[in-house]
Amino acid sequence: MLSIDAVRKEFPLLAERTIDDARVVYLDSGNTSQKPRRVIDAMTEFMETTYAPINRSSYRLAGEATDAYEGGRKAVARLINAPSADEVIFTKNASEALNLVAMAWGRTNLSAGDVVVLTEMEHHANIVPWQMLAQERGIEIRWIGLTDDGQLDLSNLDELLDGAKVLAFTAMSNVLGTLPPTQLLCSAAHAVGALAVVDACQYVPHNVTDVQAWDADLVAFSSHKMCGPTGIGMLWGKMELLDAMPPFLGGGNMIDTVTFEGFTTAPVPAKFEAGTPPIVEAVGLTAAVEFLEELGMANVRQHEMALTRYALDTLNERFGDDITIYGPDNVEVRGGVFSFAFRDLHPHDVSQVLDETNVCVRAGHHCAKPLMKTLGVQSTTRASVYLYNDEADIDALADGLEGATDIFGL
Amino acid sequence: MSGLEDLYREIILDHYRTPRNRGELDTPPATKVDGHNPLCGDEISVYLMVEDAENGDDAIVTDIKIGGQGCSISQSSASMMTNAVIGKRVGDVRAVSRKFKSLMGIENVDLQAGDDEVDLEDLEALQGVVKFPVRIKCAVLGWNTLSSALDEALDPAE
Ligand SMILES: Cc1ncc(COP(=O)(O)O)c(C=O)c1O
């Protein structure tokens, strides 16, 4: 069990920041998470004591900085049960990791008519890079549809996967909270010889992640959604795949040698890390992973399951037909993300009114416009919880919605 | 809730609940332009009828209809906009548009002599939006779309 009071004390913004003399009710962690003190301190301390370039200079300080940066790789590998830290590539964010996959692997292995299968609940980050390939070389994109309760409709999976080269899907929807059967999907992809690419951006921060149990091929996620800093994301991949892939971006650090005639690449992971990487961010990320390990990801998931149940029940009981919450009701297959329609109110107006009581939610399409079309809406209001939220936060959300009714005279 | 009352003035809520000039016009003869707010996905369609388009600024806006969905601010602003432009000279419509955008605190509005005298009428009620900078985009969505529609109506070749 998590002690939320104790957890919240670790987050300066949640513990100390006030707006209009009241605390902030942060329900937008699906967007980006708040940062614990130890992450902030680790980055500051590193810059004050150990900051230097990595992998380029031979003085002792540079060695210490390199070790610190590589420590981030080891921490991430532990968190997702990767066989080797060298399989973890640091990028700018999850979007860049997915672009890396589409550009480096896709450009090498896909040509006109080849099929990439996505789901209707993907984030734009796992759609647009593939659409760029479709524009560039005419690959075909097929879509796994949704059931009425917002789960993947796998009834025609075999048909969709027939002849596919890639299955790329989210391990948790950032709009519906849905947790698809990741392991099953990876094995279905492999059964037809397709690559299994997992967008684990929403999954890793909230669940025990085991990329080996999934038997995924490539997995993308972001530090900033899991208590770490912005500016650093991750791509994990099976070594033999990464080895065979050409580089994505070119420049310093990613080469073995460069001549007037051309270049050869450094081994993985450096091959995919052109230029000066996010060194300070890797140090912050290490502290974030240690924080998550201390809490225990199983405990985090358990806490969020209970809170998700509470949220679904509270909102449905208090608002009945006035609220439509999208996604599955079964918390075994959903995480703590609640996208909803409230009366006839536009999400902008809902979030505006909630902001009056410092309840921070997101209103819009959540970078999933195709999914909005499937749901038959233009946008939704979305509340999303994390390890520092509790029932009082959900109550504040519900109270705020009550206020919206008054203002719009509904 | 002081700020919110400034934002959601009664007249704004009235235009939101009962939007004026909603619907469609046949195209042609009308011009239709879609606008959208990439942040939230709101989409608005402006259908515009301009008479004697060859007269440029002296052409007359004879009819306008609004389609699409949006929040209270974008919807009410578009609704008020329709009232403010029907029957007006194109040149005068552009003046109202400039005045309104400057009321919204939009930079780089090329205010011209005489714009000061423009009466924004109901649209003045939207000035509370300035206190909520993220909502300014909502308030000007219809106006930006109207500007494109005017350009297209006056110079259909483009
Ligand atoms: C499911 C999913 N995939 C990808 C992304 C993109 O992550 P980032 O913005 O860190 O690149 C997000 C973030 O919103 C997401 O929720």
Coordinates of C-alpha atoms and ligand atoms in Angstrom, one line a residue:
Chain A
M1 CA 0.0 0.0 0.0
L2 CA 1.1 3.5 -0.8
S3 CA 0.8 6.2 1.8
I4 CA -0.3 9.0 -0.3
D5 CA 0.2 11.7 2.3
A6 CA 3.9 10.6 2.5
V7 CA 4.2 10.4 -1.2
R8 CA 2.8 13.8 -1.8
K9 CA 5.2 15.4 0.6
E10 CA 8.0 14.3 -1.8
F11 CA 6.5 16.5 -4.5
P12 CA 7.2 20.2 -3.8
L13 CA 4.6 21.5 -6.2
L14 CA 1.9 19.3 -4.8
A15 CA 2.9 19.9 -1.2
E16 CA 3.6 23.6 -1.3
R17 CA 2.2 25.4 -4.3
T18 CA -1.0 27.3 -3.8
I19 CA -3.2 29.2 -6.2
D20 CA -5.7 31.5 -4.6
D21 CA -4.6 30.1 -1.3
A22 CA -5.6 26.6 -2.1
R23 CA -3.6 23.5 -3.1
V24 CA -3.3 22.3 -6.7
V25 CA -5.4 19.2 -7.5
Y26 CA -3.2 17.8 -10.3
L27 CA -5.2 15.4 -12.5
D28 CA -3.2 15.7 -15.7
S29 CA -0.4 13.1 -15.2
G30 CA -1.4 11.4 -18.5
N31 CA 0.0 14.5 -20.0
T32 CA 3.1 14.8 -17.8
S33 CA 3.8 13.9 -14.2
Q34 CA 4.9 16.1 -11.4
K35 CA 8.5 15.8 -10.1
P36 CA 9.6 14.5 -6.7
R37 CA 12.2 16.5 -4.7
R38 CA 14.9 13.8 -5.2
V39 CA 14.7 14.2 -8.9
I40 CA 15.1 17.9 -8.8
D41 CA 17.9 17.6 -6.2
A42 CA 19.7 14.9 -8.2
M43 CA 19.9 17.1 -11.2
T44 CA 21.0 20.2 -9.3
E45 CA 23.6 18.3 -7.3
F46 CA 25.0 16.7 -10.5
M47 CA 25.3 20.1 -12.1
E48 CA 26.9 21.5 -9.0
T49 CA 29.4 18.7 -8.5
T50 CA 29.9 16.3 -11.4
Y51 CA 28.8 18.0 -14.6
A52 CA 31.1 17.4 -17.6
P53 CA 30.8 16.0 -21.2
I54 CA 30.3 12.3 -21.6
N55 CA 32.2 9.8 -23.8
R56 CA 34.6 12.4 -25.2
S57 CA 37.1 13.5 -22.7
S58 CA 39.6 11.6 -20.7
Y59 CA 39.8 13.6 -17.5
R60 CA 38.3 12.0 -14.3
L61 CA 35.4 14.4 -14.1
A62 CA 34.3 13.4 -17.5
G63 CA 34.5 9.7 -16.5
E64 CA 32.3 10.4 -13.5
A65 CA 29.7 12.2 -15.7
T66 CA 29.8 9.3 -18.2
D67 CA 29.1 6.8 -15.4
A68 CA 26.2 8.9 -14.2
Y69 CA 24.7 9.1 -17.6
E70 CA 25.1 5.3 -18.1
G71 CA 23.6 4.8 -14.7
G72 CA 20.4 6.1 -16.2
R73 CA 20.5 3.4 -18.9
K74 CA 21.0 0.7 -16.2
A75 CA 18.1 2.0 -14.1
V76 CA 15.7 2.0 -17.0
A77 CA 16.8 -1.5 -18.1
R78 CA 16.1 -2.7 -14.5
L79 CA 12.7 -1.0 -14.5
I80 CA 11.5 -2.8 -17.7
N81 CA 13.4 -6.0 -17.1
A82 CA 15.5 -5.5 -20.2
P83 CA 18.2 -8.2 -20.7
S84 CA 20.9 -5.6 -21.3
A85 CA 21.3 -1.9 -20.5
D86 CA 22.9 -1.4 -23.9
E87 CA 19.5 -2.1 -25.5
V88 CA 18.2 1.1 -24.0
I89 CA 18.5 4.1 -26.3
F90 CA 18.0 7.6 -25.0
T91 CA 16.0 9.9 -27.3
K92 CA 14.4 13.3 -26.7
N93 CA 11.0 11.8 -25.9
A94 CA 8.7 8.9 -26.8
S95 CA 7.7 10.6 -30.1
E96 CA 11.3 10.7 -31.2
A97 CA 11.7 7.0 -30.2
L98 CA 8.7 6.1 -32.4
N99 CA 10.0 8.2 -35.2
L100 CA 13.3 6.4 -34.9
V101 CA 11.5 3.1 -35.4
A102 CA 9.6 4.3 -38.4
M103 CA 12.5 6.0 -40.0
A104 CA 15.4 3.7 -39.2
W105 CA 13.7 0.3 -39.2
G106 CA 10.8 1.3 -41.5
R107 CA 12.8 2.9 -44.2
T108 CA 15.1 -0.2 -44.4
N109 CA 12.4 -2.8 -44.3
L110 CA 9.3 -1.4 -45.7
S111 CA 8.4 -0.7 -49.3
A112 CA 5.3 0.1 -51.4
G113 CA 2.3 -2.0 -50.5
D114 CA 3.8 -3.3 -47.2
V115 CA 1.3 -3.3 -44.4
V116 CA 1.6 -1.7 -41.0
V117 CA -1.2 -2.4 -38.5
L118 CA -2.1 0.2 -35.9
T119 CA -5.0 0.6 -33.5
E120 CA -7.7 3.3 -33.6
M121 CA -6.6 4.4 -30.1
E122 CA -3.1 5.4 -31.0
H123 CA -1.5 8.7 -30.0
H124 CA -0.5 10.8 -32.9
A125 CA 3.1 9.9 -32.0
N126 CA 2.4 6.3 -33.2
I127 CA 0.4 7.3 -36.2
V128 CA 2.1 10.2 -38.0
P129 CA 5.6 8.6 -38.4
W130 CA 3.9 5.7 -40.2
Q131 CA 1.7 8.1 -42.2
M132 CA 5.0 9.8 -43.2
L133 CA 6.2 6.5 -44.5
A134 CA 2.9 6.0 -46.3
Q135 CA 3.4 9.3 -48.0
E136 CA 7.0 8.7 -48.8
R137 CA 6.8 5.1 -50.1
G138 CA 3.2 4.0 -50.2
I139 CA 3.0 1.6 -47.3
E140 CA -0.5 0.5 -46.3
I141 CA -1.9 1.2 -42.9
R142 CA -4.6 -1.0 -41.4
W143 CA -6.5 -0.2 -38.2
I144 CA -7.6 -2.4 -35.4
G145 CA -11.0 -1.1 -34.3
L146 CA -12.6 -0.8 -30.9
T147 CA -15.5 -2.4 -29.1
D148 CA -18.3 -0.4 -27.6
D149 CA -16.6 -0.3 -24.3
G150 CA -13.3 1.0 -25.7
Q151 CA -11.3 -2.2 -25.9
L152 CA -9.5 -3.4 -29.0
D153 CA -11.8 -5.4 -31.2
L154 CA -9.6 -8.4 -32.0
S155 CA -12.3 -10.4 -33.8
N156 CA -10.7 -9.8 -37.2
L157 CA -7.1 -9.6 -36.0
D158 CA -5.9 -12.5 -38.2
E159 CA -7.3 -10.8 -41.2
L160 CA -5.8 -7.5 -40.4
L161 CA -2.4 -9.0 -39.6
D162 CA -2.4 -11.1 -42.8
G163 CA 0.7 -10.2 -44.6
A164 CA 1.6 -7.4 -42.2
K165 CA 5.2 -6.4 -41.5
V166 CA 4.6 -4.3 -38.4
L167 CA 2.1 -4.2 -35.6
A168 CA 2.5 -1.0 -33.6
F169 CA 0.2 -0.4 -30.7
T170 CA -0.2 1.4 -27.4
A171 CA 0.1 -0.7 -24.2
M172 CA -2.3 1.8 -22.5
S173 CA -4.5 4.3 -24.2
N174 CA -3.9 7.9 -23.1
V175 CA -7.6 8.7 -23.7
L176 CA -9.5 5.6 -22.7
G177 CA -7.1 4.1 -20.2
T178 CA -7.6 0.8 -21.9
L179 CA -4.8 -1.8 -21.3
P180 CA -4.8 -4.1 -24.4
P181 CA -3.4 -7.6 -24.1
T182 CA 0.2 -6.7 -25.0
Q183 CA 1.7 -10.1 -24.7
L184 CA -1.0 -11.7 -26.9
L185 CA -0.6 -8.9 -29.5
C186 CA 3.2 -9.4 -29.6
S187 CA 2.8 -13.1 -30.2
A188 CA 0.1 -12.5 -32.8
A189 CA 2.5 -10.2 -34.7
H190 CA 5.3 -12.7 -34.5
A191 CA 3.1 -15.5 -35.7
V192 CA 2.9 -13.7 -39.1
G193 CA 6.5 -12.6 -39.0
A194 CA 5.7 -9.0 -38.1
L195 CA 7.6 -6.6 -35.9
A196 CA 5.9 -5.9 -32.5
V197 CA 6.3 -2.2 -31.6
V198 CA 4.8 -1.1 -28.3
D199 CA 4.1 2.5 -27.3
A200 CA 4.5 2.1 -23.6
C201 CA 4.4 5.8 -22.8
Q202 CA 1.3 5.4 -20.5
Y203 CA 2.1 1.9 -19.4
V204 CA 5.6 2.1 -17.9
P205 CA 4.8 4.9 -15.4
H206 CA 1.9 3.0 -13.9
N207 CA 2.6 -0.8 -14.1
V208 CA 5.1 -3.5 -13.6
T209 CA 6.8 -3.7 -17.1
D210 CA 8.5 -6.7 -18.4
V211 CA 9.6 -6.4 -22.0
Q212 CA 10.8 -9.9 -22.0
A213 CA 7.5 -11.4 -20.8
W214 CA 5.8 -9.3 -23.6
D215 CA 8.3 -10.6 -26.1
A216 CA 8.1 -7.1 -27.7
D217 CA 10.6 -6.1 -30.3
L218 CA 10.8 -2.3 -29.8
V219 CA 9.3 -0.3 -26.9
A220 CA 9.0 3.5 -26.6
F221 CA 8.3 5.6 -23.5
S222 CA 9.1 9.0 -21.9
S223 CA 10.8 10.0 -18.7
H224 CA 8.5 13.0 -18.1
K225 CA 5.4 10.9 -17.5
M226 CA 7.2 8.8 -14.8
C227 CA 8.4 11.4 -12.4
G228 CA 11.5 12.1 -14.4
P229 CA 12.5 15.3 -16.2
T230 CA 11.4 16.4 -19.7
G231 CA 13.9 16.1 -22.6
I232 CA 14.7 12.4 -22.4
G233 CA 12.8 9.5 -23.8
M234 CA 13.6 5.8 -24.3
L235 CA 13.5 3.2 -27.0
W236 CA 14.2 -0.3 -25.8
G237 CA 14.8 -2.9 -28.5
K238 CA 16.1 -6.4 -29.0
M239 CA 19.8 -6.2 -29.6
E240 CA 19.9 -8.1 -32.9
L241 CA 17.2 -5.8 -34.3
L242 CA 19.0 -2.6 -33.1
D243 CA 22.2 -4.0 -34.5
A244 CA 20.8 -4.5 -37.9
M245 CA 19.1 -1.1 -38.1
P246 CA 20.8 1.8 -39.7
P247 CA 21.3 5.0 -37.7
F248 CA 18.5 7.6 -37.4
L249 CA 20.2 10.9 -36.8
G250 CA 23.8 11.5 -37.8
G251 CA 26.6 13.5 -36.0
G252 CA 29.0 13.2 -33.2
N253 CA 28.9 10.2 -30.8
M254 CA 27.1 7.9 -33.2
I255 CA 30.2 7.2 -35.4
D256 CA 33.0 4.7 -35.3
T257 CA 35.0 6.7 -37.8
V258 CA 34.5 9.4 -40.4
T259 CA 36.5 10.0 -43.5
F260 CA 36.1 12.3 -46.5
E261 CA 34.5 9.3 -48.2
G262 CA 32.0 8.3 -45.5
F263 CA 31.4 7.0 -42.0
T264 CA 31.0 3.8 -40.0
T265 CA 28.7 3.7 -37.0
A266 CA 29.4 3.1 -33.4
P267 CA 27.9 0.1 -31.7
V268 CA 24.4 0.3 -30.1
P269 CA 23.3 2.3 -28.2
A270 CA 25.7 5.1 -29.2
K271 CA 24.7 4.5 -32.9
F272 CA 21.4 6.0 -32.1
E273 CA 22.5 8.9 -29.9
A274 CA 23.9 11.5 -32.2
G275 CA 25.2 14.7 -30.5
T276 CA 25.4 15.6 -26.9
P277 CA 22.7 13.6 -25.2
P278 CA 20.4 14.7 -22.3
I279 CA 23.1 14.1 -19.6
V280 CA 21.5 16.0 -16.7
E281 CA 18.1 14.5 -17.6
A282 CA 19.5 11.0 -17.5
V283 CA 20.7 11.7 -13.9
G284 CA 17.2 12.9 -13.0
L285 CA 15.7 9.9 -14.6
T286 CA 17.8 7.6 -12.5
A287 CA 16.5 9.2 -9.4
A288 CA 12.9 8.9 -10.8
V289 CA 13.4 5.2 -11.4
E290 CA 14.8 4.7 -7.9
F291 CA 11.8 6.5 -6.5
L292 CA 9.5 4.2 -8.4
E293 CA 11.4 1.1 -7.4
E294 CA 11.2 2.2 -3.8
L295 CA 7.4 2.6 -4.0
G296 CA 7.2 -0.6 -6.0
M297 CA 5.4 -0.6 -9.3
A298 CA 3.0 -3.3 -8.2
N299 CA 1.9 -1.0 -5.4
V300 CA 1.5 1.9 -7.7
R301 CA -0.7 -0.2 -10.0
Q302 CA -2.7 -1.5 -7.0
H303 CA -3.2 2.1 -5.7
E304 CA -4.3 3.3 -9.1
M305 CA -6.7 0.4 -9.7
A306 CA -8.4 1.2 -6.4
L307 CA -8.5 4.9 -7.3
T308 CA -9.8 4.2 -10.7
R309 CA -12.7 2.1 -9.3
Y310 CA -13.4 5.0 -6.8
A311 CA -13.4 7.5 -9.6
L312 CA -15.6 5.6 -12.0
D313 CA -18.1 4.9 -9.1
T314 CA -18.1 8.4 -7.7
L315 CA -18.6 10.1 -11.1
N316 CA -21.2 7.7 -12.2
E317 CA -23.1 7.9 -8.9
R318 CA -23.0 11.6 -8.6
F319 CA -23.8 12.5 -12.2
G320 CA -25.6 9.5 -13.7
D321 CA -26.8 10.1 -17.2
D322 CA -25.1 13.6 -17.2
I323 CA -21.7 12.1 -17.5
T324 CA -20.4 9.7 -20.2
I325 CA -17.0 8.2 -19.2
Y326 CA -15.3 6.5 -22.2
G327 CA -13.4 3.3 -22.0
P328 CA -13.8 0.0 -20.1
D329 CA -15.4 -0.2 -16.7
N330 CA -13.3 -3.1 -15.6
V331 CA -10.3 -1.8 -13.8
E332 CA -8.4 -5.0 -14.5
V333 CA -8.1 -3.7 -18.1
R334 CA -8.0 0.0 -17.6
G335 CA -5.6 2.5 -16.0
G336 CA -6.4 5.8 -14.3
V337 CA -7.3 7.9 -17.2
F338 CA -10.9 9.2 -17.4
S339 CA -12.1 10.9 -20.6
F340 CA -15.6 12.0 -20.3
A341 CA -18.4 14.1 -21.8
F342 CA -20.3 16.2 -19.2
R343 CA -23.8 17.3 -20.0
D344 CA -23.7 19.4 -23.1
L345 CA -20.7 21.3 -21.9
H346 CA -17.7 21.7 -24.1
P347 CA -14.5 20.3 -22.6
H348 CA -12.9 23.8 -22.7
D349 CA -15.7 25.1 -20.6
V350 CA -15.5 22.2 -18.2
S351 CA -11.8 22.5 -17.7
Q352 CA -12.1 26.3 -17.3
V353 CA -14.6 25.9 -14.5
L354 CA -12.5 23.2 -12.8
D355 CA -9.5 25.5 -12.9
E356 CA -11.4 27.8 -10.6
T357 CA -10.9 25.3 -7.9
N358 CA -7.4 24.4 -9.0
V359 CA -8.5 21.1 -10.5
C360 CA -6.1 20.6 -13.5
V361 CA -7.5 18.5 -16.3
R362 CA -6.9 18.4 -20.0
A363 CA -9.5 19.4 -22.6
G364 CA -9.1 18.6 -26.2
H365 CA -8.3 15.7 -28.6
H366 CA -5.4 14.4 -26.5
C367 CA -3.3 14.0 -29.6
A368 CA -5.6 11.2 -30.7
K369 CA -7.8 12.8 -33.3
P370 CA -8.6 9.6 -35.2
L371 CA -9.9 8.1 -31.9
M372 CA -12.1 11.2 -31.3
K373 CA -13.7 10.3 -34.7
T374 CA -14.3 6.7 -33.6
L375 CA -15.9 7.9 -30.4
G376 CA -18.0 10.4 -32.4
V377 CA -16.8 13.4 -30.5
Q378 CA -14.6 16.4 -31.3
S379 CA -12.9 16.5 -27.9
T380 CA -13.2 15.3 -24.4
T381 CA -12.3 16.4 -20.9
R382 CA -9.7 14.1 -19.4
A383 CA -8.7 13.6 -15.8
S384 CA -5.7 11.3 -15.2
V385 CA -4.3 10.1 -11.9
Y386 CA -0.9 9.0 -10.6
L387 CA 0.8 7.7 -7.5
Y388 CA 0.3 11.0 -5.7
N389 CA -3.5 11.3 -6.2
D390 CA -6.1 10.2 -3.8
E391 CA -9.9 10.0 -3.3
A392 CA -9.9 13.7 -2.2
D393 CA -8.7 14.6 -5.6
I394 CA -11.5 12.7 -7.2
D395 CA -14.0 14.4 -4.9
A396 CA -12.6 17.8 -5.8
L397 CA -13.1 16.9 -9.5
A398 CA -16.7 15.9 -8.8
D399 CA -17.3 19.1 -6.7
G400 CA -15.9 21.2 -9.5
L401 CA -18.2 19.5 -12.0
E402 CA -21.1 20.4 -9.8
G403 CA -20.0 24.0 -10.0
A404 CA -20.1 23.9 -13.8
T405 CA -23.8 23.0 -13.7
D406 CA -24.5 26.2 -11.7
I407 CA -22.5 28.5 -14.0
F408 CA -24.1 27.3 -17.2
G409 CA -27.5 27.1 -15.7
L410 CA -28.1 23.5 -16.7
Chain B
M1 CA -15.2 32.9 -8.9
S2 CA -14.8 36.6 -9.8
G3 CA -12.7 35.9 -13.0
L4 CA -15.2 33.3 -14.2
E5 CA -18.1 35.7 -14.0
D6 CA -16.1 38.1 -16.2
L7 CA -15.6 35.3 -18.7
Y8 CA -19.0 33.8 -18.8
R9 CA -21.1 37.0 -19.0
E10 CA -24.8 36.4 -19.4
I11 CA -24.8 37.7 -22.9
I12 CA -22.1 35.3 -23.9
L13 CA -24.1 32.4 -22.4
D14 CA -27.1 33.6 -24.3
H15 CA -25.3 33.5 -27.6
Y16 CA -23.9 30.1 -26.7
R17 CA -27.3 28.6 -25.8
T18 CA -29.1 30.2 -28.7
P19 CA -26.5 30.8 -31.4
R20 CA -27.6 33.2 -34.1
N21 CA -27.3 32.4 -37.8
R22 CA -26.3 28.8 -37.4
G23 CA -26.6 26.6 -40.5
E24 CA -25.4 26.4 -44.0
L25 CA -25.6 28.3 -47.3
D26 CA -25.4 26.7 -50.7
T27 CA -21.9 26.8 -52.2
P28 CA -21.8 28.3 -54.7
P29 CA -23.0 31.0 -54.7
A30 CA -21.8 31.2 -51.1
T31 CA -18.2 30.7 -50.0
K32 CA -17.4 28.2 -47.3
V33 CA -14.2 28.2 -45.3
D34 CA -13.3 25.8 -42.4
G35 CA -11.2 26.9 -39.5
H36 CA -9.9 24.9 -36.7
N37 CA -8.1 25.2 -33.4
P38 CA -5.3 22.6 -33.5
L39 CA -5.0 22.7 -29.7
C40 CA -8.5 21.4 -28.9
G41 CA -9.8 20.2 -32.2
D42 CA -12.6 22.6 -32.5
E43 CA -13.8 23.1 -36.0
I44 CA -15.9 25.9 -37.4
S45 CA -17.3 26.5 -40.9
V46 CA -18.2 30.0 -42.1
Y47 CA -20.6 30.3 -45.1
L48 CA -20.4 33.7 -46.6
M49 CA -22.5 35.5 -49.2
V50 CA -21.0 38.7 -50.6
E51 CA -22.8 40.8 -53.2
D52 CA -20.9 42.6 -55.9
A53 CA -17.6 41.1 -54.9
E54 CA -15.8 43.0 -57.7
N55 CA -16.3 46.1 -55.6
G56 CA -13.7 45.0 -53.1
D57 CA -14.1 46.9 -49.8
D58 CA -17.4 48.3 -51.1
A59 CA -18.9 44.8 -51.6
I60 CA -21.7 43.9 -49.2
V61 CA -21.9 40.9 -46.9
T62 CA -25.5 39.8 -47.5
D63 CA -25.6 36.6 -45.5
I64 CA -23.5 34.5 -43.2
K65 CA -24.0 31.2 -41.5
I66 CA -21.9 29.2 -39.0
G67 CA -21.5 25.5 -38.8
G68 CA -19.3 23.2 -36.6
Q69 CA -18.9 22.8 -32.9
G70 CA -17.0 24.7 -30.3
C71 CA -16.8 25.9 -26.7
S72 CA -19.0 28.6 -25.3
I73 CA -16.4 31.2 -26.2
S74 CA -15.8 30.3 -29.8
Q75 CA -19.5 29.7 -30.4
S76 CA -20.7 32.9 -28.8
S77 CA -18.0 34.9 -30.5
A78 CA -19.0 33.5 -33.9
S79 CA -22.6 34.1 -33.2
M80 CA -22.1 37.7 -32.2
M81 CA -19.8 38.0 -35.3
T82 CA -22.7 37.1 -37.6
N83 CA -24.8 39.9 -36.2
A84 CA -22.0 42.3 -36.5
V85 CA -21.3 41.7 -40.1
I86 CA -24.6 41.0 -41.9
G87 CA -25.5 43.9 -44.3
K88 CA -22.1 45.6 -43.8
R89 CA -19.5 46.7 -46.4
V90 CA -16.6 44.4 -46.5
G91 CA -14.3 47.3 -45.6
D92 CA -16.4 47.9 -42.4
V93 CA -16.4 44.2 -41.6
R94 CA -12.6 44.1 -41.7
A95 CA -12.5 47.2 -39.4
V96 CA -14.7 45.4 -36.9
S97 CA -12.4 42.4 -37.1
R98 CA -9.3 44.5 -36.5
K99 CA -11.0 46.2 -33.6
F100 CA -12.1 43.0 -32.0
K101 CA -8.7 41.3 -32.4
S102 CA -7.0 44.3 -30.7
L103 CA -9.6 44.0 -27.9
M104 CA -8.4 40.4 -27.6
G105 CA -4.9 41.7 -27.1
I106 CA -3.7 40.1 -30.4
E107 CA -0.4 41.6 -31.4
N108 CA 0.4 42.8 -34.9
V109 CA -3.2 44.0 -35.7
D110 CA -2.8 46.6 -38.3
L111 CA -5.2 49.1 -36.8
Q112 CA -6.3 51.8 -39.3
A113 CA -7.6 55.3 -39.0
G114 CA -11.3 55.2 -38.1
D115 CA -11.0 51.8 -36.4
D116 CA -11.3 53.6 -33.0
E117 CA -14.9 54.6 -33.9
V118 CA -16.0 51.1 -34.6
D119 CA -18.7 50.0 -32.1
L120 CA -18.2 46.4 -31.1
E121 CA -21.7 46.3 -29.4
D122 CA -22.3 42.8 -27.9
L123 CA -18.8 41.8 -28.7
E124 CA -17.5 44.0 -25.9
A125 CA -18.7 41.4 -23.5
L126 CA -15.9 39.1 -24.6
Q127 CA -13.2 41.4 -23.2
G128 CA -13.1 39.2 -20.1
V129 CA -11.4 36.5 -22.2
V130 CA -8.2 38.5 -22.2
K131 CA -7.7 37.4 -18.6
F132 CA -7.6 33.8 -19.8
P133 CA -5.0 33.8 -22.4
V134 CA -5.5 30.2 -23.5
R135 CA -9.1 31.1 -24.5
I136 CA -8.2 34.0 -26.8
K137 CA -7.7 31.5 -29.6
C138 CA -11.3 30.3 -29.1
A139 CA -12.6 33.9 -29.3
V140 CA -10.8 34.7 -32.6
L141 CA -11.4 31.4 -34.3
G142 CA -14.5 32.5 -36.1
W143 CA -12.9 35.9 -37.0
N144 CA -9.9 34.3 -38.6
T145 CA -12.1 32.0 -40.5
L146 CA -14.2 34.9 -41.7
S147 CA -11.1 36.7 -42.9
S148 CA -10.2 33.8 -45.0
A149 CA -13.7 33.6 -46.3
L150 CA -13.7 37.3 -47.2
D151 CA -10.4 36.9 -49.1
E152 CA -11.8 33.9 -51.0
A153 CA -15.1 35.6 -51.8
L154 CA -13.4 38.7 -53.2
D155 CA -10.8 36.8 -55.1
P156 CA -12.2 33.3 -55.9
A157 CA -9.3 32.5 -58.2
E158 CA -6.8 32.4 -55.4
Ligands
LIG1 C1 0.3 7.0 -25.5 C2 1.3 8.0 -25.8 N1 2.2 7.9 -26.8 C3 3.1 8.8 -27.0 C4 3.1 10.0 -26.4 C5 4.2 11.0 -26.8 O1 5.0 11.2 -25.7 P1 6.0 12.5 -25.8 O2 5.2 13.7 -25.9 O3 6.8 12.4 -24.5 O4 6.9 12.3 -27.0 C6 2.2 10.2 -25.4 C7 2.2 11.5 -24.6 O5 1.3 12.2 -24.6 C8 1.3 9.2 -25.1 O6 0.3 9.4 -24.2

